[in-house]
Short mmCIF file of C-alpha atoms in Angstrom, two decimals:
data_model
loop_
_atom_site.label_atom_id
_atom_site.label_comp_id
_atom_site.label_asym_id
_atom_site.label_seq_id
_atom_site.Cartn_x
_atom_site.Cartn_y
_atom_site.Cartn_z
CA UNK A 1 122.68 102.21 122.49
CA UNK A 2 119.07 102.73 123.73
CA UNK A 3 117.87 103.95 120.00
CA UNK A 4 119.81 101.64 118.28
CA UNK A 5 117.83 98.51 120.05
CA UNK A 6 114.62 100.08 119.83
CA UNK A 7 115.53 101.08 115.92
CA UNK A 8 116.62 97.02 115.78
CA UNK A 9 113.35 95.98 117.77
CA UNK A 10 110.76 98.07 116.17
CA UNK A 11 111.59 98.48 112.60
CA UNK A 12 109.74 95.49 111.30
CA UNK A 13 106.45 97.31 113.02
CA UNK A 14 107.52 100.61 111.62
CA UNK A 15 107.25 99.14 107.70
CA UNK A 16 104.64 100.51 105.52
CA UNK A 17 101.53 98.02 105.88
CA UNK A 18 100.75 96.23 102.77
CA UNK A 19 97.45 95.29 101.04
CA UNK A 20 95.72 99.10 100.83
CA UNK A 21 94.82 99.76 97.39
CA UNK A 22 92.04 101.93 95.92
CA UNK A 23 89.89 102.03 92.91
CA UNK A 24 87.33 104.01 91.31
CA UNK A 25 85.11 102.35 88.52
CA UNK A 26 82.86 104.38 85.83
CA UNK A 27 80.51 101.37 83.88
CA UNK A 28 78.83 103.48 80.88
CA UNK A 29 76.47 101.23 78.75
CA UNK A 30 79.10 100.04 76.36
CA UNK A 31 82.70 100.76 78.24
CA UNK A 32 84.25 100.77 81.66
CA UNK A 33 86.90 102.97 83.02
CA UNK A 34 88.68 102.13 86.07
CA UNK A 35 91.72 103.98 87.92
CA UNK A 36 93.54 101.97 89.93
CA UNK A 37 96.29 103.47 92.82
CA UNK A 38 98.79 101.28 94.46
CA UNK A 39 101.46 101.76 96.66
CA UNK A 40 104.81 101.98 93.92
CA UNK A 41 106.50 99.55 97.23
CA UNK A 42 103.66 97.12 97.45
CA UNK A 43 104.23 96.74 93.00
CA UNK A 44 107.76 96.18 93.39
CA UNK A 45 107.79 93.69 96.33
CA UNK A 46 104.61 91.77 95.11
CA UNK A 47 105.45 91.89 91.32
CA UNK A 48 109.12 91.47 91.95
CA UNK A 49 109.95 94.77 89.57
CA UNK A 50 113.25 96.91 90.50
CA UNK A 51 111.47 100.85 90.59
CA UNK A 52 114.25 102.00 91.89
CA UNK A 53 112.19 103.60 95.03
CA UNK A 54 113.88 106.34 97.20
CA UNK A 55 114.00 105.73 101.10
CA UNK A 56 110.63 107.08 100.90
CA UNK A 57 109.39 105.24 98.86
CA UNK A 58 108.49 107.51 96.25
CA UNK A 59 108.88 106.54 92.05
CA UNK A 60 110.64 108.67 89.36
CA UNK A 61 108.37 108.53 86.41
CA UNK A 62 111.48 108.05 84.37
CA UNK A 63 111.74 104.68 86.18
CA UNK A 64 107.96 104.03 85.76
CA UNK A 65 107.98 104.58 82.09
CA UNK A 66 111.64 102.71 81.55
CA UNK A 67 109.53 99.78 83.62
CA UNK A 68 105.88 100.31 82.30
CA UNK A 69 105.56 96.94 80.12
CA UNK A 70 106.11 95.01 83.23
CA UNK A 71 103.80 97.15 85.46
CA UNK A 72 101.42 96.94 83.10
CA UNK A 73 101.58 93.26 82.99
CA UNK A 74 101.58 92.89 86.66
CA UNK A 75 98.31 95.08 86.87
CA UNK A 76 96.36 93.81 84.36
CA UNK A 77 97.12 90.07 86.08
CA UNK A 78 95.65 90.98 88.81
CA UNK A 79 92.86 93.13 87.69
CA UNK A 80 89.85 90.49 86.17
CA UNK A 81 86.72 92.22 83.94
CA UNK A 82 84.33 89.64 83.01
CA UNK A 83 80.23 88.61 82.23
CA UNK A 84 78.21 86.37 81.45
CA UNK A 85 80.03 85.58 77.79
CA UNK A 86 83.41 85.50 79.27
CA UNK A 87 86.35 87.39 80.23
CA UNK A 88 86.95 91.31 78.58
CA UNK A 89 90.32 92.02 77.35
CA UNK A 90 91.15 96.08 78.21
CA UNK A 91 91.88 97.74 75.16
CA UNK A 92 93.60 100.72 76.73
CA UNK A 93 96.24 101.15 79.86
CA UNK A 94 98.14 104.21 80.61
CA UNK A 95 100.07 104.63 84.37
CA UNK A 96 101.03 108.04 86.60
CA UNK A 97 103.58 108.25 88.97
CA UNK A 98 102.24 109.92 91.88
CA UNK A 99 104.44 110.65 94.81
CA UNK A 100 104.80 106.90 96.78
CA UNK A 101 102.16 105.56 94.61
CA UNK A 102 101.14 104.52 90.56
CA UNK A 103 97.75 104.77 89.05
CA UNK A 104 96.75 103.21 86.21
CA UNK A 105 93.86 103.50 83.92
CA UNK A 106 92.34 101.06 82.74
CA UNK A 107 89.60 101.15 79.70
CA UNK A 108 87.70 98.21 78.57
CA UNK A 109 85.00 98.02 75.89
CA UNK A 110 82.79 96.09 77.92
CA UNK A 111 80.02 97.90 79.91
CA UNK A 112 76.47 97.66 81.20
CA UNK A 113 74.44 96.43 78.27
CA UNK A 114 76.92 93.07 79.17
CA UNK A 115 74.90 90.75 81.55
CA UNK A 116 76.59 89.92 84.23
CA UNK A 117 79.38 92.55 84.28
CA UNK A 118 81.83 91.61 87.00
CA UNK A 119 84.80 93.44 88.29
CA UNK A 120 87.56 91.44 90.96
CA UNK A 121 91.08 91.90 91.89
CA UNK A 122 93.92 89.76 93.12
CA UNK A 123 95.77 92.91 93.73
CA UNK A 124 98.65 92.62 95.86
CA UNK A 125 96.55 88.96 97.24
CA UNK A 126 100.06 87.33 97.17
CA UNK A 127 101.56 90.40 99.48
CA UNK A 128 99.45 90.22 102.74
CA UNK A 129 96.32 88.27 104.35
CA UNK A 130 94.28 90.63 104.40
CA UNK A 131 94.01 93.12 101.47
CA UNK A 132 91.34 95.86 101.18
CA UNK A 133 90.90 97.49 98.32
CA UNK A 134 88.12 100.21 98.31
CA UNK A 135 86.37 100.97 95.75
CA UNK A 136 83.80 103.94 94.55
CA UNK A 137 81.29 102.89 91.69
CA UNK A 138 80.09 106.12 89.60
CA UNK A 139 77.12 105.93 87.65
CA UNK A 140 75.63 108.74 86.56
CA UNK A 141 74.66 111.08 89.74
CA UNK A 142 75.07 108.58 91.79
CA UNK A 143 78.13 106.66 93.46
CA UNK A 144 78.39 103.40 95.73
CA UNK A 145 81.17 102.82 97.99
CA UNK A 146 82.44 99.26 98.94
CA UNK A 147 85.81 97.39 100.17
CA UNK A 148 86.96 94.34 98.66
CA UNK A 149 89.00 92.08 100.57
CA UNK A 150 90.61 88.40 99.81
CA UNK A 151 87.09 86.56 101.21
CA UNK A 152 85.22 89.06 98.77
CA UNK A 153 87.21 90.13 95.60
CA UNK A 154 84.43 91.42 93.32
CA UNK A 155 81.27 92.24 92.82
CA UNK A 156 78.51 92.63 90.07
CA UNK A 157 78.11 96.10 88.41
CA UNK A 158 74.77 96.33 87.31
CA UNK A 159 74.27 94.81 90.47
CA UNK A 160 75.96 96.83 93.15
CA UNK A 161 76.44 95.06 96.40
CA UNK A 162 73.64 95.61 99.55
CA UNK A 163 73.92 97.67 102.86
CA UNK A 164 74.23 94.38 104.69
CA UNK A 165 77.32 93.38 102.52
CA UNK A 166 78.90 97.40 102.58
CA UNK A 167 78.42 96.64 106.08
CA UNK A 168 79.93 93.28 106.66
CA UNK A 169 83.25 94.20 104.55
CA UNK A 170 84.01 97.89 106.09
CA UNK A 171 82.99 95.89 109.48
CA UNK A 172 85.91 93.69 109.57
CA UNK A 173 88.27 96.22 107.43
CA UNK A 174 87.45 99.00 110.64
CA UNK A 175 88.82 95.48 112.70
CA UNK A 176 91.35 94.28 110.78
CA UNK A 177 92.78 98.01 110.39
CA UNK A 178 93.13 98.48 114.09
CA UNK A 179 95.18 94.99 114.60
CA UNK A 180 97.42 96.47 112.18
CA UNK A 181 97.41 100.11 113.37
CA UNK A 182 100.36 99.64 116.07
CA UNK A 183 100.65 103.42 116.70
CA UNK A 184 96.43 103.44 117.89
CA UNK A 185 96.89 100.32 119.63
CA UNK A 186 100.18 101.54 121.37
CA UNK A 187 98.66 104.43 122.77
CA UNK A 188 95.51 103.27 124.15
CA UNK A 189 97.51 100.35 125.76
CA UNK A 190 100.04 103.56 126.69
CA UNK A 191 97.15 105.36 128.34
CA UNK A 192 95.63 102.73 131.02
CA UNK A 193 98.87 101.04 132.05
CA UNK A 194 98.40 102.26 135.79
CA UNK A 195 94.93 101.39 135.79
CA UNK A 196 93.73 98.75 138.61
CA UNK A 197 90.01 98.91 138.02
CA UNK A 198 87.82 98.87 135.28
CA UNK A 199 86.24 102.00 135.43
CA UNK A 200 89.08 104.38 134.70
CA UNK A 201 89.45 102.03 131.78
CA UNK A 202 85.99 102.48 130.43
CA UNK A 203 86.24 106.39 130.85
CA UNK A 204 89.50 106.05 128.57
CA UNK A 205 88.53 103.98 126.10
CA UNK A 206 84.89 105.75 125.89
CA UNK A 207 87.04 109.68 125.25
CA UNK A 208 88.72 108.11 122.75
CA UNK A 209 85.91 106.79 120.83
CA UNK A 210 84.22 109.92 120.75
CA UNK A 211 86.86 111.57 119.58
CA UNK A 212 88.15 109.75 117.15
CA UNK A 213 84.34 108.76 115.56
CA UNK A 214 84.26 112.53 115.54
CA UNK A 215 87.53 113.52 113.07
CA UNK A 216 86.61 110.34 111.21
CA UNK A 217 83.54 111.57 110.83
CA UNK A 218 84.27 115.09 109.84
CA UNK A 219 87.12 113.89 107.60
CA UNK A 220 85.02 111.21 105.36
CA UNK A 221 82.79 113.89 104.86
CA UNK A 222 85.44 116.52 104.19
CA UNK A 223 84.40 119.08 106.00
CA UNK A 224 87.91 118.79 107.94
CA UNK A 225 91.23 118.55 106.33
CA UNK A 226 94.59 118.27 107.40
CA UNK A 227 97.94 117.52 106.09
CA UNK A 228 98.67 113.67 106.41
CA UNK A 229 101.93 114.03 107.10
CA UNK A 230 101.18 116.17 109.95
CA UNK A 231 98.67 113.60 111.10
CA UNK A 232 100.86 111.14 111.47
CA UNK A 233 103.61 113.06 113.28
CA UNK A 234 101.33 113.95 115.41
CA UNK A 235 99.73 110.53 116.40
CA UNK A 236 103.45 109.61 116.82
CA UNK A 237 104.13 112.28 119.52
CA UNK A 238 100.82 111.22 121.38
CA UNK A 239 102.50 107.60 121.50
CA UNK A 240 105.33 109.12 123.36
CA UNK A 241 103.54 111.51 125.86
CA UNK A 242 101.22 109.26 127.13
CA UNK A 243 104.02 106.71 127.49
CA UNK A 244 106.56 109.14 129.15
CA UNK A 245 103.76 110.51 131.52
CA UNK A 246 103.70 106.82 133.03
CA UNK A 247 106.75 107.76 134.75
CA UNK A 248 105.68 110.81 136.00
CA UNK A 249 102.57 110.35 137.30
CA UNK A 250 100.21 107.27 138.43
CA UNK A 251 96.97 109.35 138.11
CA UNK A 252 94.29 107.88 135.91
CA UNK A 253 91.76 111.06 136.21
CA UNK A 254 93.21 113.23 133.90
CA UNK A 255 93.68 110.56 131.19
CA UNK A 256 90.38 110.38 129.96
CA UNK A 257 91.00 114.05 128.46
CA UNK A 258 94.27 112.94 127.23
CA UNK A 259 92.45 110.26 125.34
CA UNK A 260 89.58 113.10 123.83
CA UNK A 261 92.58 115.31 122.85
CA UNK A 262 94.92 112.70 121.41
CA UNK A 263 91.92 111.24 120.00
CA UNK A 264 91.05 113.59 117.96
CA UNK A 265 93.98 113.39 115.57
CA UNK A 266 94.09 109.89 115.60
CA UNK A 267 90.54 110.11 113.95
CA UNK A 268 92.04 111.85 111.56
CA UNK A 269 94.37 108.94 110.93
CA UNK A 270 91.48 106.48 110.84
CA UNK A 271 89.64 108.32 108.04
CA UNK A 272 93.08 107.74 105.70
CA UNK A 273 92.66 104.31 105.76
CA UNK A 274 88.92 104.66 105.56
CA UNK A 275 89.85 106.16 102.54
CA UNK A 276 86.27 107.32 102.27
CA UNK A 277 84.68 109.70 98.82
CA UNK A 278 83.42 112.62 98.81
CA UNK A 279 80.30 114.25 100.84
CA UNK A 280 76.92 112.68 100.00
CA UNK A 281 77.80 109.62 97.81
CA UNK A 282 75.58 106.59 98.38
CA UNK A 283 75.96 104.45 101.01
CA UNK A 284 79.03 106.95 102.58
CA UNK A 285 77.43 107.05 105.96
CA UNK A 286 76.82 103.02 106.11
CA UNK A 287 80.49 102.73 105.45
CA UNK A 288 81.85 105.08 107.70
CA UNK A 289 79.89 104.00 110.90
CA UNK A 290 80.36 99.94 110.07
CA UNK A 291 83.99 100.78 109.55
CA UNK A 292 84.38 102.75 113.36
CA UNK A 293 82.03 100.00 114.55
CA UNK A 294 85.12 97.45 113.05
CA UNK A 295 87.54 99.94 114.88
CA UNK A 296 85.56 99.75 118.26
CA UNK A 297 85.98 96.42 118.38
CA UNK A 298 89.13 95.73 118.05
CA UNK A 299 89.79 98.46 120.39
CA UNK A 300 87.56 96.36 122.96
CA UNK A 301 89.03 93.27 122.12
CA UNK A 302 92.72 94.24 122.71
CA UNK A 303 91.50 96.88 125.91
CA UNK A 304 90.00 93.46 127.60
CA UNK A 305 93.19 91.38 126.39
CA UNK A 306 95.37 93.89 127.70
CA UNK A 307 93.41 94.75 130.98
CA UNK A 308 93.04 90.38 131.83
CA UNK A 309 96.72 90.43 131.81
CA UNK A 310 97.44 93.45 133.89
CA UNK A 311 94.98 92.36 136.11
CA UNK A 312 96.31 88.67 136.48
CA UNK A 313 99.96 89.80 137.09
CA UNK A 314 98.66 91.92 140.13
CA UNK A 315 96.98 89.21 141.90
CA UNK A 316 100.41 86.82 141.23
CA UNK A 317 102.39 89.94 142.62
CA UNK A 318 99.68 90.07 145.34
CA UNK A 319 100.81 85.99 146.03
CA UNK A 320 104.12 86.87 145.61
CA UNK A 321 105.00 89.28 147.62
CA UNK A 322 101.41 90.15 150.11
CA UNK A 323 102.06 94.09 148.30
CA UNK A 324 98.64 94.86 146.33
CA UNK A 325 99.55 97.35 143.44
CA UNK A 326 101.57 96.67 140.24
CA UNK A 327 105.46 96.25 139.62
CA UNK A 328 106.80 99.47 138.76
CA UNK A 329 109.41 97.67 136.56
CA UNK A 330 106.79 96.33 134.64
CA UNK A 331 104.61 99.63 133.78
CA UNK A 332 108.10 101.44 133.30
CA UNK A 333 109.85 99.01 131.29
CA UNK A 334 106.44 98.65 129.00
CA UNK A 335 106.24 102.31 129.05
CA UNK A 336 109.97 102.69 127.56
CA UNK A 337 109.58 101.01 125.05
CA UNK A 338 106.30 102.44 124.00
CA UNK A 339 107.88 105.86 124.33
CA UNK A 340 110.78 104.40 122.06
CA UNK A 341 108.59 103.26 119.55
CA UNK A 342 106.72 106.86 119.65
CA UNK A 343 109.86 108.63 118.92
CA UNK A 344 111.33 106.44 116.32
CA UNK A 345 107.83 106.85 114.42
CA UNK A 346 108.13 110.63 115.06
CA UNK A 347 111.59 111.35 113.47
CA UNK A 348 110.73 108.64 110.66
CA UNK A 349 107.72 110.24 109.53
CA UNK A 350 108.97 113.99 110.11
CA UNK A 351 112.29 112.80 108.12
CA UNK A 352 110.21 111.32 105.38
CA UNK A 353 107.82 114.55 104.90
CA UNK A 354 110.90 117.07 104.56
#
C-alpha cells in the first residue's frame, strides 16, 4: 500500500521535464546547416502527433518516417531563419530517430554574406515556461556556446552574442534547472533535516558544491565520462540513503562527507543538462561557471527556505510543549517520503535502462 501512494503521489514529479532541446548551427558564407535534437515525447505532446512511443519513450524510425510530413511541419514552425530582406525558406529537411529523441537537419541557402542573419526558435514554447535550448555556433575553428530561452529566443549570427549575455542566460538556466531538478533538491533537503544550527548547514551545502562544480567541471570538459543511465540510478540511491539514515542516526558531522561523495555524481548529472561541447570551444568556461553559479543559487535559495521553516517549527514546538529539539514525526515522516521518492526513481530509471 506504501508504494502504491508514493507511486500515486510522486509520479507527476517523476515525468520527464519538458523544454530541453539542443542545437548546433554551421553559417558558411552562402548556406546554413543546423541539427536540431528534441525529445520524440516533448514532439508528440507539444505538436499533438501519435509516435507511437514505448514506455520509455523511445521512437521506431518506422513510426518517424510513416509520421515525417507532420514532424517536419511541426519543426520547421517552430524553427525561424531570417535577415535583413526577410524570412529564408529551408530548402532541405531530413530527421533521425535516435533512441528517446529525433534530430533533424535543417539546410537553408541563406548564410553570412546575408546582413542581419538571425536564427530563433519557438521550440516546444507552447510545452513549458521555461525552455532552454542550447546551442553551439561553428565557424570555422572556432565555436560559441549559448542557451536560448523564451525571454531570449535568438540571436544574430554574424553577430554572436557577448560574455555578459552567455552569462546572463546559462545564469538563470543553472537556476531554473535546479527548481526543476527534484532528485538534487530532495537530497540536499534529505541531508540537513536534523540540523538545528546553521553551521552544520553551511558545511553541507559547501561539500556539495565542491563536489558537484568538480564532476561538472570535469564532465563539460570531457575529461570524465560516465554512463547516464548509471548517473541517474545512482543520484536516485543517494536520495534514499541520506533519507533512510534520518532514522538511524541524528548526527550532522558525518554528513558533510556524505554530501562530497553523493556530490560527486550528482555533478555528473548537472553537466547533462549543461549539455556543454566539447574541450576548448569559445566561451565553454563562461558557460559552465555562470551555469553552477545559476545552480548555487538556487541551492541557497531553497537551503534558506527550507532551513526558515525548520527553524520556525522548533521555536512553535519550543511554545508548545517547553521541549527544545524537533518533532521526530516530522523529520521521519519528511524523511519517508523522500526515501519513497528515492526508490521509485531508482527502479524507474534502472527499469528503463534494461
Amino acid at each position: 500500500m506504501l508504494v502504491l501512494v508514493c507511486l500515486n503521489a510522486f509520479a507527476p514529479a517523476l515525468a520527464h521535464d519538458p523544454g530541453m532541446s539542443a542545437a548546433t548551427l554551421l553559417p558558411a558564407a552562402h548556406a546554413l546547416e543546423i541539427e536540431l535534437s528534441v525529445k520524440a515525447i516533448d514532439v508528440e505532446t507539444e505538436g499533438g502527433i501519435d509516435l507511437a512511443l514505448s514506455p520509455e519513450g523511445t521512437i521506431d524510425p518506422a513510426v518517424l518516417a510513416a509520421r515525417q510530413a507532420e514532424v517536419k511541419a511541426y519543426l520547421l514552425e517552430r524553427t525561424e531563419v531570417s535577415h535583413a530582406g526577410g524570412a529564408c525558406t529551408p530548402a532541405t529537411i531530413e530527421l533521425q530517430a535516435v533512441e528517446d529523441g529525433i534530430l533533424a537537419f535543417i539546410g537553408y541557402p541563406c548564410g553570412l554574406q546575408d546582413a542581419g542573419l538571425r536564427y530563433a526558435t519557438r521550440l516546444l514554447h507552447d510545452l513549458a515556461e521555461p525552455t532552454v535550448q542550447t546551442v553551439l555556433v561553428v565557424q570555422g575553428e572556432g565555436s560559441v556556446s549559448v542557451a536560448l530561452d523564451n525571454e531570449h529566443p535568438g540571436l544574430l549570427l554574424g553577430d554572436p552574442p557577448g560574455p555578459a549575455t552567455t552569462f546572463a542566460v546559462f545564469f538563470r538556466s543553472g537556476i531554473i534547472h535546479l527548481f526543476i531538478g527534484f532528485d538534487h533538491i530532495a537530497f540536499v533537503v534529505a541531508l540537513v533535516l536534523w540540523a538545528d544550527r546553521w553551521w552544520p548547514v553551511v558545511k553541507v551545502v559547501t561539500a556539495f558544491t565542491l563536489a558537484h562544480s568538480l564532476t561538472l567541471a570535469l564532465a563539460a570538459f570531457r575529461l570524465v565520462e560516465l554512463p547516464s543511465a548509471l548517473v541517474e540510478a545512482v543520484i536516485a540511491l543517494s536520495v534514499m540513503l541520506v533519507a533512510l539514515e534520518n532514522f538511524r542516526s541524528r548526527d550532522m558531522s558525518a554528513r558533510a562527507s556524505r554530501a562530497f561523495l553523493f556530490g560527486l555524481v550528482h555533478g555528473f548529472g548537472f553537466a547533462s543538462v549543461l549539455g556543454a561541447q566539447a574541450p576548448g570551444k569559445d566561451g565553454l568556461l563562461l558557460g559552465i561557471l555562470s551555469f553552477n553559479l545559476g545552480v548555487e543559487a538556487g541551492q541557497l535559495l531553497i537551503v534558506a527556505a527550507v532551513m526558515s521553516i525548520l527553524f520556525t517549527l522548533d521555536r512553535v514546538w519550543l511554545a508548545a510543549t517547553g521541549r527544545p529539539g524537533r518533532p521526530v514525526l516530522l523529520v521521519r515522516g519528511i524523511s519517508a517520503l523522500i526515501a519513497c521518492l528515492g526508490a521509485f526513481w531508482l527502479i524507474s530509471r534502472l527499469a528503463a535502462s534494461v
